[in-house]
mmCIF file of C-alpha atoms in Angstrom:
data_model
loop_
_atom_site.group_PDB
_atom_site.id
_atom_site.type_symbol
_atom_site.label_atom_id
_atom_site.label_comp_id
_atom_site.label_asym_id
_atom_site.label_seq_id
_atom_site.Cartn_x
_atom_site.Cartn_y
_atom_site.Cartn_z
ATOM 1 C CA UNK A 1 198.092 98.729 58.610
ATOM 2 C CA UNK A 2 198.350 99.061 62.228
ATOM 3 C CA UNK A 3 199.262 102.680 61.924
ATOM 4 C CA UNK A 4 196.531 103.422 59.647
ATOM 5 C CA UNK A 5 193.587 101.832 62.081
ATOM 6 C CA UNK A 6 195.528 103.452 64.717
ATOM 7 C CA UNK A 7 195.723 107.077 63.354
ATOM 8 C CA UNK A 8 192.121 106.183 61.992
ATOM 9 C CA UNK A 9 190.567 105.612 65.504
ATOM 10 C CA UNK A 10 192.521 108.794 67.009
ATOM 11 C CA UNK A 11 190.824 111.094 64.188
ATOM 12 C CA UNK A 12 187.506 109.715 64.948
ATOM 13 C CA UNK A 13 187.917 110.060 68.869
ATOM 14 C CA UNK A 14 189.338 113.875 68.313
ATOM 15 C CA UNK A 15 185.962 114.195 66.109
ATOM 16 C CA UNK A 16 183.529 112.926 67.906
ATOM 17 C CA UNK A 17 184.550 115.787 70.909
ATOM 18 C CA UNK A 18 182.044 118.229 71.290
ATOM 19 C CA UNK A 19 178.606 118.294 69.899
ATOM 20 C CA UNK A 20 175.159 117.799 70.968
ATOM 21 C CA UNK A 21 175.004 113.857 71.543
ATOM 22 C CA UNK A 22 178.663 112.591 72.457
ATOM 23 C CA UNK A 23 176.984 109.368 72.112
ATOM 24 C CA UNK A 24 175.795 109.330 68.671
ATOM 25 C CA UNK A 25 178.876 110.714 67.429
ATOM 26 C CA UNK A 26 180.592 107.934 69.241
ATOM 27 C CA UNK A 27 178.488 105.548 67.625
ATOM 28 C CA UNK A 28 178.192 106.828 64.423
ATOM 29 C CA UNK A 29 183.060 106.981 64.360
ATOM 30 C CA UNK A 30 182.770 103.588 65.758
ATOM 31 C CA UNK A 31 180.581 102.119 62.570
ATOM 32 C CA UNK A 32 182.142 104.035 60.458
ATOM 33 C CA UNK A 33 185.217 102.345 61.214
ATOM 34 C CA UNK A 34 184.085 98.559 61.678
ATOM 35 C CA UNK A 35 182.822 99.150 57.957
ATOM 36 C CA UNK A 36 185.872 100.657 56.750
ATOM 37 C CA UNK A 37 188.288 98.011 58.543
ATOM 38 C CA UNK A 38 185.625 95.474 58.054
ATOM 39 C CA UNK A 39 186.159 95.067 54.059
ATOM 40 C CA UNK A 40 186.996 90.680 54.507
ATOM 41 C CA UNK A 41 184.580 90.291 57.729
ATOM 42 C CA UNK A 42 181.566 88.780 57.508
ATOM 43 C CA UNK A 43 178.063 90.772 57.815
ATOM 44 C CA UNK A 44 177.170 89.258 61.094
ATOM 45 C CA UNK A 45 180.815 89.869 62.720
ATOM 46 C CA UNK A 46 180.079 93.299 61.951
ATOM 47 C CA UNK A 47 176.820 93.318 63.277
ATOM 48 C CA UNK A 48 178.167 91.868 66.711
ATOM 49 C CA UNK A 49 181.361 94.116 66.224
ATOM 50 C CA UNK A 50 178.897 97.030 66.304
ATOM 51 C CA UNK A 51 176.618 95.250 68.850
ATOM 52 C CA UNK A 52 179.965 95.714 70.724
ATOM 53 C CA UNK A 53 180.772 99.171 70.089
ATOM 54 C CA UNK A 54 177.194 100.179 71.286
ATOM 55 C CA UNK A 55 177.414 98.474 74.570
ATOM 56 C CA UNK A 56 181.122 100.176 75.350
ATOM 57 C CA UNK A 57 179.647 103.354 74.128
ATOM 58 C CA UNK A 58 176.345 103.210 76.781
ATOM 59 C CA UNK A 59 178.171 101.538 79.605
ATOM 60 C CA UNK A 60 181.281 104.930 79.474
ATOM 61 C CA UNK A 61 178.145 107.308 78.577
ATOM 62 C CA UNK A 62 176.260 105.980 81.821
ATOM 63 C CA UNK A 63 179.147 105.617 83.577
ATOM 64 C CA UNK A 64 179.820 109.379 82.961
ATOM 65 C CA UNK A 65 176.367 110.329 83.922
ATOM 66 C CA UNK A 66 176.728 108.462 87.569
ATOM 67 C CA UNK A 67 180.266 110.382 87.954
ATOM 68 C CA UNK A 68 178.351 113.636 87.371
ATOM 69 C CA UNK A 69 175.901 112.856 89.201
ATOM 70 C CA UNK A 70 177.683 111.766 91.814
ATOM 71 C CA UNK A 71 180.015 114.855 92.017
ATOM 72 C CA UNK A 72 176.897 117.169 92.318
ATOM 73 C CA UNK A 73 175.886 114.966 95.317
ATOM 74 C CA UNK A 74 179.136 115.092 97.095
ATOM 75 C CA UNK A 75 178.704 118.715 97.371
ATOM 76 C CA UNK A 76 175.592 119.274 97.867
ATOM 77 C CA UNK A 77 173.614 116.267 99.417
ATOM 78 C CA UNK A 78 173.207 116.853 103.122
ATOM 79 C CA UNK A 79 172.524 113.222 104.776
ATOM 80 C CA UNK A 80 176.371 112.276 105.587
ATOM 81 C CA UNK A 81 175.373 108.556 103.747
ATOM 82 C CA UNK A 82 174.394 110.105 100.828
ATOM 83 C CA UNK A 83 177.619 112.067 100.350
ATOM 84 C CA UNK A 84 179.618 109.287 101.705
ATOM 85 C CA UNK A 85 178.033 107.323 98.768
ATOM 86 C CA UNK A 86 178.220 109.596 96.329
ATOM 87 C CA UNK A 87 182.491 110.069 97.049
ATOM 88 C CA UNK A 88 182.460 106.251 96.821
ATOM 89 C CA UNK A 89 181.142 106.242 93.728
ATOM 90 C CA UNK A 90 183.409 109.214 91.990
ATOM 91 C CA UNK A 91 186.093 107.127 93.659
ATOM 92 C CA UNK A 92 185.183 103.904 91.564
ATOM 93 C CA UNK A 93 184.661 106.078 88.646
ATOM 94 C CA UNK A 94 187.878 106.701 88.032
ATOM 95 C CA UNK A 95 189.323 103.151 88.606
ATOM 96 C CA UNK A 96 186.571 101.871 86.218
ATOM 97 C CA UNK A 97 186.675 104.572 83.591
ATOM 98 C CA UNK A 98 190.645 103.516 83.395
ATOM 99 C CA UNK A 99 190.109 100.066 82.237
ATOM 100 C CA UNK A 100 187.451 101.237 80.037
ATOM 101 C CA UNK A 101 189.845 103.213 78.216
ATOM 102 C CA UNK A 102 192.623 100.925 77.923
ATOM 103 C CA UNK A 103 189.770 98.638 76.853
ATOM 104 C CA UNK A 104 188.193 100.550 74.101
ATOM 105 C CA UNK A 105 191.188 101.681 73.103
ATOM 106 C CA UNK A 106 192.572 98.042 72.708
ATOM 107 C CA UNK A 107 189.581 97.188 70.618
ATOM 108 C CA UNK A 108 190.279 100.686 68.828
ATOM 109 C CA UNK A 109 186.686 102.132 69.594
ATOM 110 C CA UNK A 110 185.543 105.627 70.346
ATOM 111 C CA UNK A 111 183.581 106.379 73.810
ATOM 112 C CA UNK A 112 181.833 109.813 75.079
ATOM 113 C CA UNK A 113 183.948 112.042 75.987
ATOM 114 C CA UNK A 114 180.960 113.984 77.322
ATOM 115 C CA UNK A 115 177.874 113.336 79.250
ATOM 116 C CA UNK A 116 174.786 112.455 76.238
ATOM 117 C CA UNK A 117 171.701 114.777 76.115
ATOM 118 C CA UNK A 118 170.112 112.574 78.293
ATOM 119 C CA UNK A 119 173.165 112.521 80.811
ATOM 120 C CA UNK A 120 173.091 115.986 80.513
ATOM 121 C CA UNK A 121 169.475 116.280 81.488
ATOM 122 C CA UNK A 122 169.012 113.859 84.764
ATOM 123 C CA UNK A 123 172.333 116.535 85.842
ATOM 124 C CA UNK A 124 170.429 119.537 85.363
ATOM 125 C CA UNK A 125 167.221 118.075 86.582
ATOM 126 C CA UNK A 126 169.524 117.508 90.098
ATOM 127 C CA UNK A 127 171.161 120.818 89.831
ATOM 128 C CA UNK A 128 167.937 122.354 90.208
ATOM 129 C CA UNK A 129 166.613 120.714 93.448
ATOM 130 C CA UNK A 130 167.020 122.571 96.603
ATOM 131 C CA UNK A 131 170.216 120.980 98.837
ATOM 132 C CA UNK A 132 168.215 118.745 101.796
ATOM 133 C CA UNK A 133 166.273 115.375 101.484
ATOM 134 C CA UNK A 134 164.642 116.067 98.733
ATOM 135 C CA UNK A 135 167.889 116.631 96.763
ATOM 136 C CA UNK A 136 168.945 113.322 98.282
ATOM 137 C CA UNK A 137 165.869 111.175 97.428
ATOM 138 C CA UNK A 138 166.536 112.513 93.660
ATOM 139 C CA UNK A 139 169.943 112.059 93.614
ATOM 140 C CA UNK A 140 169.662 108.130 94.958
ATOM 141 C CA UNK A 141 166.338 107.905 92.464
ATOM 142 C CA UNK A 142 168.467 108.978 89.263
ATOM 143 C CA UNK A 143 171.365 106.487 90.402
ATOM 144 C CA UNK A 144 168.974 103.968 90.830
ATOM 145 C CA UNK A 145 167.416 104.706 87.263
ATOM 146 C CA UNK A 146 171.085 104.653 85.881
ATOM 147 C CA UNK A 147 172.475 101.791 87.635
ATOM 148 C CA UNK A 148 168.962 99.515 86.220
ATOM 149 C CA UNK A 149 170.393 100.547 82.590
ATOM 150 C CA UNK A 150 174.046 100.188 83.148
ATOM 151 C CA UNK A 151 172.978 96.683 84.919
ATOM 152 C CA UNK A 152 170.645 95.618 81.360
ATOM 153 C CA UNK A 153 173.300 97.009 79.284
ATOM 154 C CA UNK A 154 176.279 95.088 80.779
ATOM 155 C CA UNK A 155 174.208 91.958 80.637
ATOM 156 C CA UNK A 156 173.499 91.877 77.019
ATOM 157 C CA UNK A 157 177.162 93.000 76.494
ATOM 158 C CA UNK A 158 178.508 90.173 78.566
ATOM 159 C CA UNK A 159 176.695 87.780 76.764
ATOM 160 C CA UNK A 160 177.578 89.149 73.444
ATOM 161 C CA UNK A 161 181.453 89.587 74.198
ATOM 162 C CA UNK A 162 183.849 89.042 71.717
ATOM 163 C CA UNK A 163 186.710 88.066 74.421
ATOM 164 C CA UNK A 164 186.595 86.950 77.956
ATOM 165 C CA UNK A 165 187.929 90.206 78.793
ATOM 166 C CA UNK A 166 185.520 92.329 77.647
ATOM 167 C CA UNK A 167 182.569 89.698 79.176
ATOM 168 C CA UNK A 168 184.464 89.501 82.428
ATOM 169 C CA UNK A 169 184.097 93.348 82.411
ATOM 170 C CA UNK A 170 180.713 93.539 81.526
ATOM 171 C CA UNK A 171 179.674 90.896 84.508
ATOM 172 C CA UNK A 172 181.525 92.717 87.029
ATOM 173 C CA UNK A 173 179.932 96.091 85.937
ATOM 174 C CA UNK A 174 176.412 94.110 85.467
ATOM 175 C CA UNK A 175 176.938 92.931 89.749
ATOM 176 C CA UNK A 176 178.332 96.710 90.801
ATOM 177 C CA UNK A 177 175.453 98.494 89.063
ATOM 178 C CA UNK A 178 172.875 96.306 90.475
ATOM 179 C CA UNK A 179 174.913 96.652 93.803
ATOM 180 C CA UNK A 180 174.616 100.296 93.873
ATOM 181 C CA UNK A 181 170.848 100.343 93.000
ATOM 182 C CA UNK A 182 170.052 97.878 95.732
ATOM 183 C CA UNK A 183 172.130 100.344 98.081
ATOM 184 C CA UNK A 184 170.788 103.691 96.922
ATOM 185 C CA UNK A 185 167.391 102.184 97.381
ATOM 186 C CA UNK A 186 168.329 101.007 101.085
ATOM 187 C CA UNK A 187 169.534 104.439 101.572
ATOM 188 C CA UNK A 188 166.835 106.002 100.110
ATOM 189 C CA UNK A 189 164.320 103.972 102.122
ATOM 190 C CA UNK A 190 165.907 105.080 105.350
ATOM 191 C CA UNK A 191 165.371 108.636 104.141
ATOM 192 C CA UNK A 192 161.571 108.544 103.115
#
């Protein structure tokens, strides 16, 4: 049985590569399979099981879309703060996005393996600005914007945990992102 949900949740993550939303596909393998699995589980322990599913899904997609960002910004933002933040934060990335994996794969869920449409567009909208302080601004705007959501999103997901490792998670992710909004907006304010 094992096997089976095992081999199961490997198909789904190989299909949900690629696309136009890597979120929706990610949502869409991980329902699939909490109703498939699901068959002697109650309605409303699928409804938080998918509850669940959704919040791993956003946090890795936003997650994703702050590493992008973030890389852009290292290369190209010109205040020596703003890159030095924006290394920080690829640095963290790939701590976090480790224990996200082992995570979601532990719970045998599917994440993003690419940046979502709307990922996809706050990177292009930063590609296109000029390199000097108005790149910068942007770039510690769009963090801010992203580290709100990842902030809401961990906080419904900590309070809807199904184990104290997946809460524990989502309150330490809940106190970074608000942490790096309240520091991209001191570091923005300095540059205005």
């Amino acid at each position: 049985m094992k096997t089976t949900l095992y081999l199961l949740a490997t198909t789904l993550l190989l299909s949900s590569c690629g696309g136009n939303d890597s979120d929706n596909k990610a949502n869409e393998a991980n329902e699939k399979r909490i109703d498939q699995q699901a068959t002697g589980i109650s309605d409303d322990a699928k409804k938080e099981a998918k509850k669940t599913s959704e919040g791993m899904v956003e946090l890795a997609s936003l997650a994703m879309t702050n590493y992008e960002l973030s890389q852009l910004a290292s290369k190209q933002a010109t205040n020596p703060e703003v890159r030095t933040f924006a290394r920080q934060y690829v640095e963290k990335y790939v701590k976090d996005e480790k224990e996200m994996r082992r995570m979601t794969q532990d719970l045998k869920l599917v994440v993003p393996t690419e940046l979502s449409k709307e990922g996809r567009d706050r990177v292009d909208d930063l590609r296109d600005e000029k390199p000097g302080t108005a790149f910068d601004i942007k770039y510690l705007e769009e963090v801010g914007k992203v580290n709100d959501k990842t902030a809401d999103v961990a906080d419904d997901l900590a309070d809807d945990a199904p184990n104290d490792e997946v809460r524990t998670y989502a309150n330490r992710i809940e106190k970074e992102g608000k942490d790096l909004r309240d520091r991209a907006k001191s570091i923005r304010n300095v540059l205005n």
